[in-house]
Short mmCIF file of C-alpha atoms and ligand atoms in Angstrom, two decimals:
data_model
loop_
_atom_site.label_atom_id
_atom_site.label_comp_id
_atom_site.label_asym_id
_atom_site.label_seq_id
_atom_site.Cartn_x
_atom_site.Cartn_y
_atom_site.Cartn_z
CA UNK A 186 -16.52 13.45 -7.58
CA UNK A 187 -14.02 11.26 -5.92
CA UNK A 188 -12.37 11.45 -2.19
CA UNK A 189 -12.73 14.37 -0.23
CA UNK A 190 -11.09 15.51 2.82
CA UNK A 191 -13.40 16.67 5.54
CA UNK A 192 -11.80 18.88 7.92
CA UNK A 193 -14.70 19.52 10.13
CA UNK A 194 -13.63 17.43 13.23
CA UNK A 195 -10.30 19.51 13.75
CA UNK A 196 -12.13 22.37 15.21
CA UNK A 197 -10.96 23.16 18.88
CA UNK A 198 -7.51 21.53 17.59
CA UNK A 199 -6.56 23.46 14.66
CA UNK A 200 -7.61 26.61 13.22
CA UNK A 201 -8.18 27.13 9.28
CA UNK A 202 -5.51 30.05 9.57
CA UNK A 203 -3.16 27.75 10.81
CA UNK A 204 -3.63 25.96 7.63
CA UNK A 205 -3.85 29.05 5.78
CA UNK A 206 -0.14 30.18 7.13
CA UNK A 207 1.32 26.74 5.57
CA UNK A 208 0.15 28.06 2.02
CA UNK A 209 3.94 29.36 1.17
CA UNK A 210 5.60 26.45 2.73
CA UNK A 211 3.16 24.22 0.51
CA UNK A 212 4.14 26.34 -2.70
CA UNK A 213 7.38 26.20 -2.07
CA UNK A 214 7.01 21.80 -1.93
CA UNK A 215 5.15 22.11 -5.18
CA UNK A 216 7.53 24.14 -7.21
CA UNK A 217 10.27 21.66 -5.54
CA UNK A 218 8.57 18.86 -6.66
CA UNK A 219 7.37 19.98 -10.35
CA UNK A 220 10.44 21.67 -10.91
CA UNK A 221 12.44 18.58 -10.23
CA UNK A 222 14.94 20.46 -7.56
CA UNK A 223 14.62 18.79 -4.41
CA UNK A 224 15.86 16.02 -2.92
CA UNK A 225 15.71 12.54 -4.32
CA UNK A 226 14.39 14.41 -8.11
CA UNK A 227 15.74 11.02 -9.84
CA UNK A 228 12.56 9.46 -8.48
CA UNK A 229 9.85 11.27 -9.90
CA UNK A 230 8.66 9.30 -12.66
CA UNK A 231 5.26 8.82 -10.51
CA UNK A 232 4.51 12.19 -10.90
CA UNK A 233 3.56 12.07 -14.40
CA UNK A 234 3.17 8.12 -14.58
CA UNK A 235 -0.81 8.28 -15.01
CA UNK A 236 -0.15 9.96 -18.48
CA UNK A 237 3.37 9.04 -19.32
CA UNK A 238 3.10 5.39 -18.44
CA UNK A 239 4.66 2.52 -21.52
CA UNK A 240 1.39 1.50 -23.07
CA UNK A 241 3.24 -1.41 -25.03
CA UNK A 242 4.03 -2.60 -21.85
CA UNK A 243 0.80 -2.22 -20.46
CA UNK A 244 -0.89 -4.30 -23.15
CA UNK A 245 1.78 -6.74 -22.48
CA UNK A 246 0.97 -6.84 -18.70
CA UNK A 247 -2.74 -7.09 -19.61
CA UNK A 248 -1.57 -10.45 -21.88
CA UNK A 249 0.67 -12.15 -19.43
CA UNK A 250 -2.35 -11.69 -16.83
CA UNK A 251 -4.60 -13.35 -19.22
CA UNK A 252 -2.04 -15.88 -20.01
CA UNK A 253 -1.46 -16.13 -15.84
CA UNK A 254 -5.13 -16.81 -15.22
CA UNK A 255 -5.61 -19.69 -17.85
CA UNK A 256 -2.26 -21.56 -16.58
CA UNK A 257 -2.10 -21.07 -13.08
CA UNK A 258 -4.71 -22.43 -10.01
CA UNK A 259 -2.30 -20.08 -7.71
CA UNK A 260 -0.37 -17.51 -8.61
CA UNK A 261 2.79 -16.66 -6.40
CA UNK A 262 3.82 -13.35 -5.80
CA UNK A 263 7.28 -13.17 -4.42
CA UNK A 264 8.46 -9.52 -3.41
CA UNK A 265 9.01 -7.45 -0.24
CA UNK A 266 7.91 -3.68 0.75
CA UNK A 267 6.78 -1.72 -2.30
CA UNK A 268 7.72 -4.59 -4.46
CA UNK A 269 4.45 -6.58 -3.20
CA UNK A 270 2.37 -3.94 -0.57
CA UNK A 271 0.70 -2.10 -3.22
CA UNK A 272 -0.70 -5.39 -5.42
CA UNK A 273 -1.91 -7.14 -2.03
CA UNK A 274 -3.79 -3.73 -0.87
CA UNK A 275 -5.51 -3.72 -4.36
CA UNK A 276 -6.39 -7.04 -4.50
CA UNK A 277 -7.64 -6.69 -0.70
CA UNK A 278 -9.37 -3.98 -1.35
CA UNK A 279 -11.17 -4.50 -4.77
CA UNK A 280 -11.45 -7.95 -4.33
CA UNK A 281 -11.58 -8.82 -0.68
CA UNK A 282 -9.58 -10.17 1.72
CA UNK A 283 -11.29 -13.60 1.80
CA UNK A 284 -10.07 -13.53 -1.93
CA UNK A 285 -8.34 -16.71 -2.03
CA UNK A 286 -11.62 -18.56 -0.35
CA UNK A 287 -14.31 -16.71 -3.25
CA UNK A 288 -15.79 -18.64 -5.75
CA UNK A 289 -13.47 -17.25 -8.98
CA UNK A 290 -12.16 -17.54 -12.55
CA UNK A 291 -8.88 -16.05 -11.48
CA UNK A 292 -5.66 -17.95 -9.66
CA UNK A 293 -5.62 -17.73 -5.93
CA UNK A 294 -3.10 -15.28 -5.16
CA UNK A 295 -0.42 -15.94 -2.33
CA UNK A 296 2.77 -13.63 -1.22
CA UNK A 297 6.08 -14.66 -0.68
CA UNK A 298 9.38 -13.28 -0.16
CA UNK A 299 8.52 -10.65 2.57
CA UNK A 300 9.48 -12.78 5.30
CA UNK A 301 12.04 -15.71 6.37
CA UNK A 302 9.80 -17.64 8.04
CA UNK A 303 10.41 -21.43 7.26
CA UNK A 304 7.01 -22.35 8.72
CA UNK A 305 5.03 -19.93 6.15
CA UNK A 306 6.96 -21.11 3.25
CA UNK A 307 6.30 -24.86 3.82
CA UNK A 308 2.64 -23.70 4.48
CA UNK A 309 2.92 -22.45 1.00
CA UNK A 310 4.61 -25.37 -0.60
CA UNK A 311 1.75 -27.62 1.04
CA UNK A 312 -1.07 -25.25 -0.59
CA UNK A 313 0.78 -25.60 -4.13
CA UNK A 314 1.03 -29.39 -4.01
CA UNK A 315 -1.14 -30.69 -6.97
CA UNK A 316 -2.13 -27.50 -8.37
CA UNK A 317 -0.68 -25.56 -11.54
CA UNK A 318 1.39 -22.25 -10.19
CA UNK A 319 2.54 -19.45 -11.99
CA UNK A 320 5.41 -17.22 -9.99
CA UNK A 321 5.76 -13.56 -10.63
CA UNK A 322 9.15 -12.26 -8.77
CA UNK A 323 9.26 -8.70 -8.11
CA UNK A 324 12.40 -6.67 -7.19
CA UNK A 325 13.48 -3.46 -8.54
CA UNK A 326 16.89 -4.06 -7.09
CA UNK A 327 16.87 -7.72 -8.04
CA UNK A 328 19.35 -8.36 -5.09
CA UNK A 329 16.84 -8.34 -2.18
CA UNK A 330 17.87 -11.38 -0.01
CA UNK A 331 14.25 -12.21 1.22
CA UNK A 332 12.65 -12.48 -2.19
CA UNK A 333 15.83 -14.01 -4.00
CA UNK A 334 15.69 -16.90 -1.14
CA UNK A 335 12.13 -17.35 -1.85
CA UNK A 336 12.32 -17.19 -5.77
CA UNK A 337 15.16 -19.80 -5.62
CA UNK A 338 12.67 -22.27 -4.00
CA UNK A 339 9.82 -21.76 -6.48
CA UNK A 340 11.93 -22.15 -9.71
CA UNK A 341 13.19 -24.93 -8.19
CA UNK A 342 9.61 -26.26 -7.65
CA UNK A 343 8.60 -25.15 -11.04
CA UNK A 344 11.41 -26.69 -13.12
CA UNK A 345 11.06 -30.05 -11.11
CA UNK A 346 7.15 -29.88 -11.72
CA UNK A 347 7.28 -28.76 -15.35
CA UNK A 348 10.83 -28.93 -16.39
CA UNK A 349 13.05 -25.91 -17.57
CA UNK A 350 11.41 -25.39 -20.62
CA UNK A 351 7.68 -25.96 -18.45
CA UNK A 352 8.88 -23.54 -15.95
CA UNK A 353 9.75 -20.69 -18.45
CA UNK A 354 6.48 -20.60 -19.60
CA UNK A 355 5.22 -19.78 -16.00
CA UNK A 356 7.77 -17.14 -14.45
CA UNK A 357 7.04 -13.75 -15.11
CA UNK A 358 10.12 -11.25 -13.83
CA UNK A 359 9.48 -7.49 -12.90
CA UNK A 360 13.03 -5.71 -12.18
CA UNK A 361 14.88 -3.25 -13.58
CA UNK A 362 15.17 -2.83 -17.19
CA UNK A 363 19.22 -3.08 -17.61
CA UNK A 364 20.69 -4.08 -14.45
CA UNK A 365 20.69 -6.65 -11.49
CA UNK A 366 20.78 -10.23 -10.37
CA UNK A 367 17.22 -11.12 -11.40
CA UNK A 368 17.35 -9.19 -15.02
CA UNK A 369 20.65 -11.27 -15.60
CA UNK A 370 18.82 -14.34 -14.38
CA UNK A 371 15.48 -13.47 -16.33
CA UNK A 372 17.25 -12.70 -19.72
CA UNK A 373 19.54 -15.86 -19.22
CA UNK A 374 16.51 -18.24 -18.92
CA UNK A 375 14.23 -16.27 -21.29
CA UNK A 376 11.68 -15.54 -18.73
CA UNK A 377 8.95 -12.57 -19.56
CA UNK A 378 10.26 -9.38 -18.07
CA UNK A 379 8.55 -6.32 -16.97
CA UNK A 380 10.29 -3.21 -16.04
CA UNK A 381 10.32 -1.16 -12.59
CA UNK A 382 10.97 2.35 -13.88
CA UNK A 383 14.53 3.97 -13.10
CA UNK A 384 12.91 7.08 -11.83
CA UNK A 385 9.88 5.14 -9.76
CA UNK A 386 11.10 4.08 -6.35
CA UNK A 387 9.44 1.08 -4.95
CA UNK A 388 7.01 2.08 -2.28
CA UNK A 389 5.55 4.66 -5.48
CA UNK A 390 5.50 1.86 -7.94
CA UNK A 391 1.95 0.37 -7.42
CA UNK A 392 0.94 1.27 -10.77
CA UNK A 393 3.89 0.21 -13.00
CA UNK A 394 3.95 -3.63 -13.42
CA UNK A 395 5.36 -4.07 -10.18
CA UNK A 396 1.69 -3.92 -9.16
CA UNK A 397 -0.45 -3.95 -12.18
CA UNK A 398 0.42 -7.53 -13.18
CA UNK A 399 -0.53 -9.34 -10.26
CA UNK A 400 -3.77 -7.09 -9.57
CA UNK A 401 -4.25 -7.63 -13.05
CA UNK A 402 -4.10 -11.28 -12.59
CA UNK A 403 -6.79 -10.84 -9.82
CA UNK A 404 -9.28 -9.71 -12.83
CA UNK A 405 -9.11 -6.12 -11.81
CA UNK A 406 -9.70 -3.50 -14.59
CA UNK A 407 -6.19 -1.71 -14.35
CA UNK A 408 -7.26 0.34 -17.00
CA UNK A 409 -9.86 1.86 -14.94
CA UNK A 410 -7.15 2.36 -12.62
CA UNK A 411 -4.50 4.19 -14.46
CA UNK A 412 -7.64 6.61 -15.36
CA UNK A 413 -8.19 6.99 -11.62
CA UNK A 414 -4.60 7.96 -10.96
CA UNK A 415 -5.10 10.49 -14.01
CA UNK A 416 -7.74 11.73 -12.52
CA UNK A 417 -6.16 12.86 -9.37
CA UNK A 418 -3.04 13.56 -11.13
CA UNK A 419 -5.12 16.53 -12.85
CA UNK A 420 -7.14 17.30 -9.81
CA UNK A 421 -4.20 17.74 -7.61
CA UNK A 422 -2.24 20.03 -10.25
CA UNK A 423 -3.33 23.29 -8.54
CA UNK A 424 0.04 24.95 -6.12
CA UNK A 425 -2.89 26.81 -3.96
CA UNK A 426 -3.22 25.08 -0.91
CA UNK A 427 -6.76 26.47 -0.54
CA UNK A 428 -8.02 24.75 -3.56
CA UNK A 429 -6.11 21.64 -3.50
CA UNK A 430 -7.07 18.92 -0.81
CA UNK A 431 -4.37 16.46 -1.53
CA UNK A 432 -1.74 19.53 0.00
CA UNK A 433 -4.50 20.40 2.59
CA UNK A 434 -3.88 16.57 3.98
CA UNK A 435 -0.31 16.98 3.73
CA UNK A 436 -0.04 20.52 5.31
CA UNK A 437 -2.55 19.26 8.18
CA UNK A 438 -0.42 16.18 9.09
CA UNK A 439 2.59 18.61 9.17
CA UNK A 440 0.30 21.27 11.40
CA UNK A 441 -0.63 18.58 13.95
CA UNK A 442 2.81 16.92 13.89
CA UNK A 443 4.14 20.65 14.67
CA UNK A 444 1.34 20.41 17.65
CA UNK A 445 3.00 17.75 19.16
CA UNK A 446 1.04 14.82 17.40
CA UNK A 447 3.54 12.39 17.02
CA UNK A 448 1.41 9.33 15.40
CA UNK A 449 -0.96 9.40 12.86
CA UNK A 450 -3.60 6.56 12.87
CA UNK A 451 -5.34 5.44 9.65
CA UNK A 452 -8.69 4.10 10.72
CA UNK A 453 -11.24 2.31 8.50
CA UNK A 454 -14.43 0.45 9.28
CA UNK A 455 -13.91 -2.19 6.77
CA UNK A 456 -11.26 -5.19 6.89
CA UNK A 457 -10.75 -4.92 3.08
CA UNK A 458 -9.16 -1.92 3.85
CA UNK A 459 -6.05 -3.74 6.25
CA UNK A 460 -3.45 -4.07 3.35
CA UNK A 461 -3.93 -0.60 1.58
CA UNK A 462 -3.30 0.65 5.49
CA UNK A 463 -0.01 -1.36 5.45
CA UNK A 464 0.89 0.29 2.18
CA UNK A 465 0.58 3.89 3.42
CA UNK A 466 2.54 2.79 6.28
CA UNK A 467 5.45 1.81 4.19
CA UNK A 468 4.43 4.76 2.01
CA UNK A 469 5.09 7.44 4.91
CA UNK A 470 6.94 5.53 7.15
CA UNK A 471 9.67 5.36 4.41
CA UNK A 472 9.48 8.36 3.18
CA UNK A 473 9.08 10.60 6.09
CA UNK A 474 10.63 8.64 8.84
CA UNK A 475 14.61 9.90 8.45
CA UNK A 476 16.75 12.02 10.19
CA UNK A 477 15.23 11.89 13.39
CA UNK A 478 12.13 13.18 12.18
CA UNK A 479 8.57 12.03 10.46
CA UNK A 480 5.08 11.18 11.77
CA UNK A 481 5.07 7.61 12.81
CA UNK A 482 2.09 6.22 10.60
CA UNK A 483 0.13 3.46 11.93
CA UNK A 484 -3.12 1.93 11.64
CA UNK A 485 -6.64 0.13 13.03
CA UNK A 486 -9.40 -1.33 11.73
CA UNK A 487 -12.94 -0.82 13.45
CA UNK A 488 -14.81 -2.23 15.16
CA UNK A 489 -12.26 -4.90 15.65
CA UNK A 490 -9.47 -2.39 17.44
CA UNK A 491 -12.25 -0.13 19.27
CA UNK A 492 -12.42 -3.60 21.36
CA UNK A 493 -8.68 -3.30 21.71
CA UNK A 494 -6.47 0.00 20.75
CA UNK A 495 -9.80 2.08 21.34
CA UNK A 496 -9.24 2.10 24.76
CA UNK A 497 -5.49 3.58 24.08
CA UNK A 498 -6.80 5.95 21.57
CA UNK A 499 -9.71 7.23 23.71
CA UNK A 500 -7.96 7.69 26.75
CA UNK A 501 -4.37 7.09 26.67
CA UNK A 502 -0.88 9.47 25.82
CA UNK A 503 -2.39 12.28 23.58
CA UNK A 504 0.15 11.53 21.09
CA UNK A 505 -2.06 10.73 17.94
CA UNK A 506 -4.40 12.11 15.71
CA UNK A 507 -6.63 10.24 13.08
CA UNK A 508 -7.20 10.02 9.30
CA UNK A 509 -10.63 8.27 8.98
CA UNK A 510 -11.22 6.40 5.75
CA UNK A 511 -15.01 6.82 5.04
CA UNK A 512 -16.11 4.52 2.68
CA UNK A 513 -19.54 5.55 1.72
CA UNK A 514 -20.86 3.09 -0.55
CA UNK A 515 -19.24 -0.21 0.37
CA UNK A 516 -19.05 -3.08 -2.53
CA UNK A 517 -21.92 -5.18 -0.51
CA UNK A 518 -24.38 -4.50 1.56
CA UNK A 519 -26.54 -6.58 3.78
CA UNK A 520 -30.23 -6.32 4.98
CA UNK A 521 -30.77 -6.75 8.87
CA UNK A 522 -34.08 -8.36 9.07
CA UNK A 523 -36.48 -8.38 12.27
CA UNK A 524 -36.80 -11.31 14.23
CA UNK A 525 -40.18 -11.72 15.61
CA UNK A 526 -39.05 -12.67 19.32
CA UNK A 527 -36.46 -10.26 19.53
CA UNK A 528 -34.92 -12.18 22.36
CA UNK A 529 -31.34 -10.39 21.83
CA UNK A 530 -32.96 -7.15 22.03
CA UNK A 531 -31.75 -6.09 18.73
CA UNK A 532 -34.43 -4.99 16.66
CA UNK A 533 -33.63 -1.47 16.92
CA UNK A 534 -30.93 -2.17 14.25
CA UNK A 535 -33.26 -4.07 12.33
CA UNK A 536 -35.11 -3.06 9.15
CA UNK A 537 -32.01 -1.16 7.63
CA UNK A 538 -28.49 -2.34 5.27
CA UNK A 539 -25.58 -3.01 7.84
CA UNK A 540 -23.43 -0.13 6.26
CA UNK A 541 -26.10 2.18 7.80
CA UNK A 542 -25.05 0.61 11.21
CA UNK A 543 -21.40 0.40 10.53
CA UNK A 544 -21.57 4.61 9.40
CA UNK A 545 -23.05 5.06 12.65
CA UNK A 546 -20.18 3.17 14.55
CA UNK A 547 -17.97 5.60 12.43
CA UNK A 548 -19.89 8.72 13.76
CA UNK A 549 -19.86 7.58 16.95
CA UNK A 550 -16.11 6.80 17.14
CA UNK A 551 -15.02 10.26 15.54
CA UNK A 552 -17.27 12.15 18.11
CA UNK A 553 -16.08 9.75 21.19
CA UNK A 554 -12.23 10.07 19.92
CA UNK A 555 -12.08 13.90 19.56
CA UNK A 556 -14.15 14.26 22.80
CA UNK A 557 -11.10 12.41 24.17
CA UNK A 558 -8.86 14.95 22.66
CA UNK A 559 -7.55 12.92 19.39
CA UNK A 560 -7.82 15.63 16.34
CA UNK A 561 -9.75 13.72 13.31
CA UNK A 562 -9.84 14.45 9.68
CA UNK A 563 -11.72 12.33 7.53
CA UNK A 564 -10.65 11.18 3.78
CA UNK A 565 -14.55 10.16 2.24
CA UNK A 566 -14.33 7.55 -0.45
CA UNK A 567 -17.34 7.41 -2.70
CA UNK A 568 -17.00 3.69 -3.52
CA UNK A 569 -14.62 1.11 -3.53
CA UNK A 570 -13.86 0.37 -7.79
CA UNK A 571 -10.71 0.35 -9.72
CA UNK A 572 -10.89 4.02 -10.54
CA UNK A 573 -11.21 5.13 -6.79
CA UNK A 574 -8.15 3.08 -6.06
CA UNK A 575 -5.96 4.63 -8.35
CA UNK A 576 -7.08 7.99 -7.39
CA UNK A 577 -6.52 7.32 -3.76
CA UNK A 578 -2.88 5.92 -4.88
CA UNK A 579 -1.91 9.05 -6.62
CA UNK A 580 -3.40 11.48 -3.73
CA UNK A 581 -1.39 9.57 -1.14
CA UNK A 582 1.87 9.52 -3.15
CA UNK A 583 1.52 13.41 -3.69
CA UNK A 584 0.77 14.22 -0.23
CA UNK A 585 3.42 12.07 0.84
CA UNK A 586 5.82 13.76 -1.11
CA UNK A 587 4.61 17.02 -0.35
CA UNK A 588 4.71 16.08 3.43
CA UNK A 589 8.30 14.81 3.23
CA UNK A 590 9.66 18.17 1.34
CA UNK A 591 7.46 20.40 4.09
CA UNK A 592 9.53 18.38 6.85
CA UNK A 593 12.70 19.22 4.89
CA UNK A 594 13.69 15.15 4.56
CA UNK A 595 14.05 13.34 1.22
CA UNK A 596 10.93 11.44 0.47
CA UNK A 597 12.31 9.12 -1.84
CA UNK A 598 15.20 7.25 -0.25
CA UNK A 599 15.21 4.91 2.95
CA UNK A 600 19.03 4.93 3.94
CA UNK A 601 17.99 3.34 6.92
CA UNK A 602 16.80 -0.14 5.51
CA UNK A 603 20.50 -0.61 5.03
CA UNK A 604 21.32 -0.92 8.81
CA UNK A 605 19.79 -4.54 9.39
CA UNK A 606 21.02 -5.86 5.92
CA UNK A 607 24.41 -5.19 6.95
CA UNK A 608 24.11 -6.62 10.28
CA UNK A 609 22.24 -9.74 8.55
CA UNK A 610 24.82 -10.36 6.07
CA UNK A 611 27.67 -10.21 8.85
CA UNK A 612 25.86 -12.53 11.09
CA UNK A 613 25.24 -14.74 8.41
CA UNK A 614 28.56 -14.84 6.97
CA UNK A 615 28.21 -13.01 3.60
CA UNK A 616 31.87 -12.90 2.16
CA UNK A 617 33.12 -9.30 2.51
CA UNK A 618 31.44 -8.68 6.25
CA UNK A 619 34.24 -10.63 8.27
CA UNK A 620 34.81 -7.65 10.54
CA UNK A 621 31.59 -6.39 11.22
CA UNK A 622 30.60 -10.08 12.21
CA UNK A 623 33.03 -10.51 14.88
CA UNK A 624 31.83 -6.90 16.58
CA UNK A 625 28.30 -7.72 16.29
CA UNK A 626 28.73 -11.94 17.56
CA UNK A 627 30.22 -10.23 20.95
CA UNK A 628 27.46 -7.72 21.37
CA UNK A 629 24.62 -10.47 21.16
CA UNK A 630 23.14 -11.11 24.34
CA UNK A 631 23.14 -14.65 24.96
O1 PA5 B 1382 10.08 1.37 -1.37
C1 PA5 B 1382 11.22 0.63 -1.53
O2 PA5 B 1382 12.23 0.92 -2.40
C2 PA5 B 1382 11.30 -0.48 -0.86
O3 PA5 B 1382 10.42 -0.69 0.39
C3 PA5 B 1382 11.62 -1.61 -1.79
O4 PA5 B 1382 10.32 -1.78 -2.55
C4 PA5 B 1382 11.98 -3.06 -1.01
O5 PA5 B 1382 12.91 -2.66 -0.29
C5 PA5 B 1382 12.29 -4.40 -2.05
O6 PA5 B 1382 13.51 -3.78 -2.76
P1 PA5 B 1382 13.46 -4.32 -4.37
O7 PA5 B 1382 12.23 -4.29 -5.34
O8 PA5 B 1382 14.76 -3.95 -4.87
O9 PA5 B 1382 13.64 -5.95 -4.05
#
């Protein structure tokens, strides 16, 4: 039994008949998705990816990951948005948010090219000093400025350190199979290349080479991950809303949104979930947030945020609902011993696993927040492993697509991302943007 949607805490916020009333709309969304008749239907490769993935490339990914493990102390993964979030989410969830500090036989993994921070880049370069490096540069378009700039720096570093021939053995490119600057460069230089399929958009690409190569280099079992995704593909195939928990999650979000809830907060009780929540935010934010529509996806890690945003959630504007992630079996547990002196008065917590305490924190929080007027659903995740990660990824991807179609938007494009790029190119003097530049410079407040 994998992830389960618990809707019991919706009592008083949303009646069962309100969910059932969405059965027709959900069935239509299902038919639109599976019939490939909806907006963005060029980008549905992820739907059957767990069955139809390229097995030959999958084997090459596993081989490349083994090579990286042998040749590198540090793997630099260069990418932005959908080209890095899934891999980082998987590594932090399955290994640790402290992955780089663990004793291990796999390389440290750092992510670059997701900002233009000179300080971060300098810090990363200094971390690389005296260590063996490999680089996985990931860009579907092959032209995104932030990763392209970072790649320029690391390509130069590798060439200086290992020579052009040596660098070639340490650079792995994940990009379009035929087009783009990165593909051209990779072919010219003879780098190993992996493909972002044409019909899989960036934020749906974690189960392609985009995510799989860095995840495998971190020592995760990517075969199990695909098996988990396949199990979810099968589990959420049924068009009947009342028999499909993935669709129930999508429909519940939609119904709560219609009742004025503008924000979904994904709440988890383990910091290893923090990057998974970042991945979810990109998936739903880029997919739904357009044409003046969409829920704003946000996230908290409890207990940490119970002592910051917890106040707002309990007591502030009633604009949100919460989606709790209940990890039922942590990766590791910790037994709390009794202290004979009990000076801190904490012996009431003793003689039990810390996961029990964390569970009580979760139950206490759900009850407090629902009492404070915040509807809650709970996604019960039996345990953290590769299979469950693959299952969860597919669950959220499909829920997101159905949510987008329920809202009447194209869940597979991201036109809004272009606006800042055009302004950035103009302000930085990219040829072809001269007219816009003068206008923008006049508008910048000095
Ligand atoms: O989901 C998306 O499509 C985006 O977030 C992209 O992944 C992101 O913009 C990076 O694009 P690219 O892989 O082309 O560099």
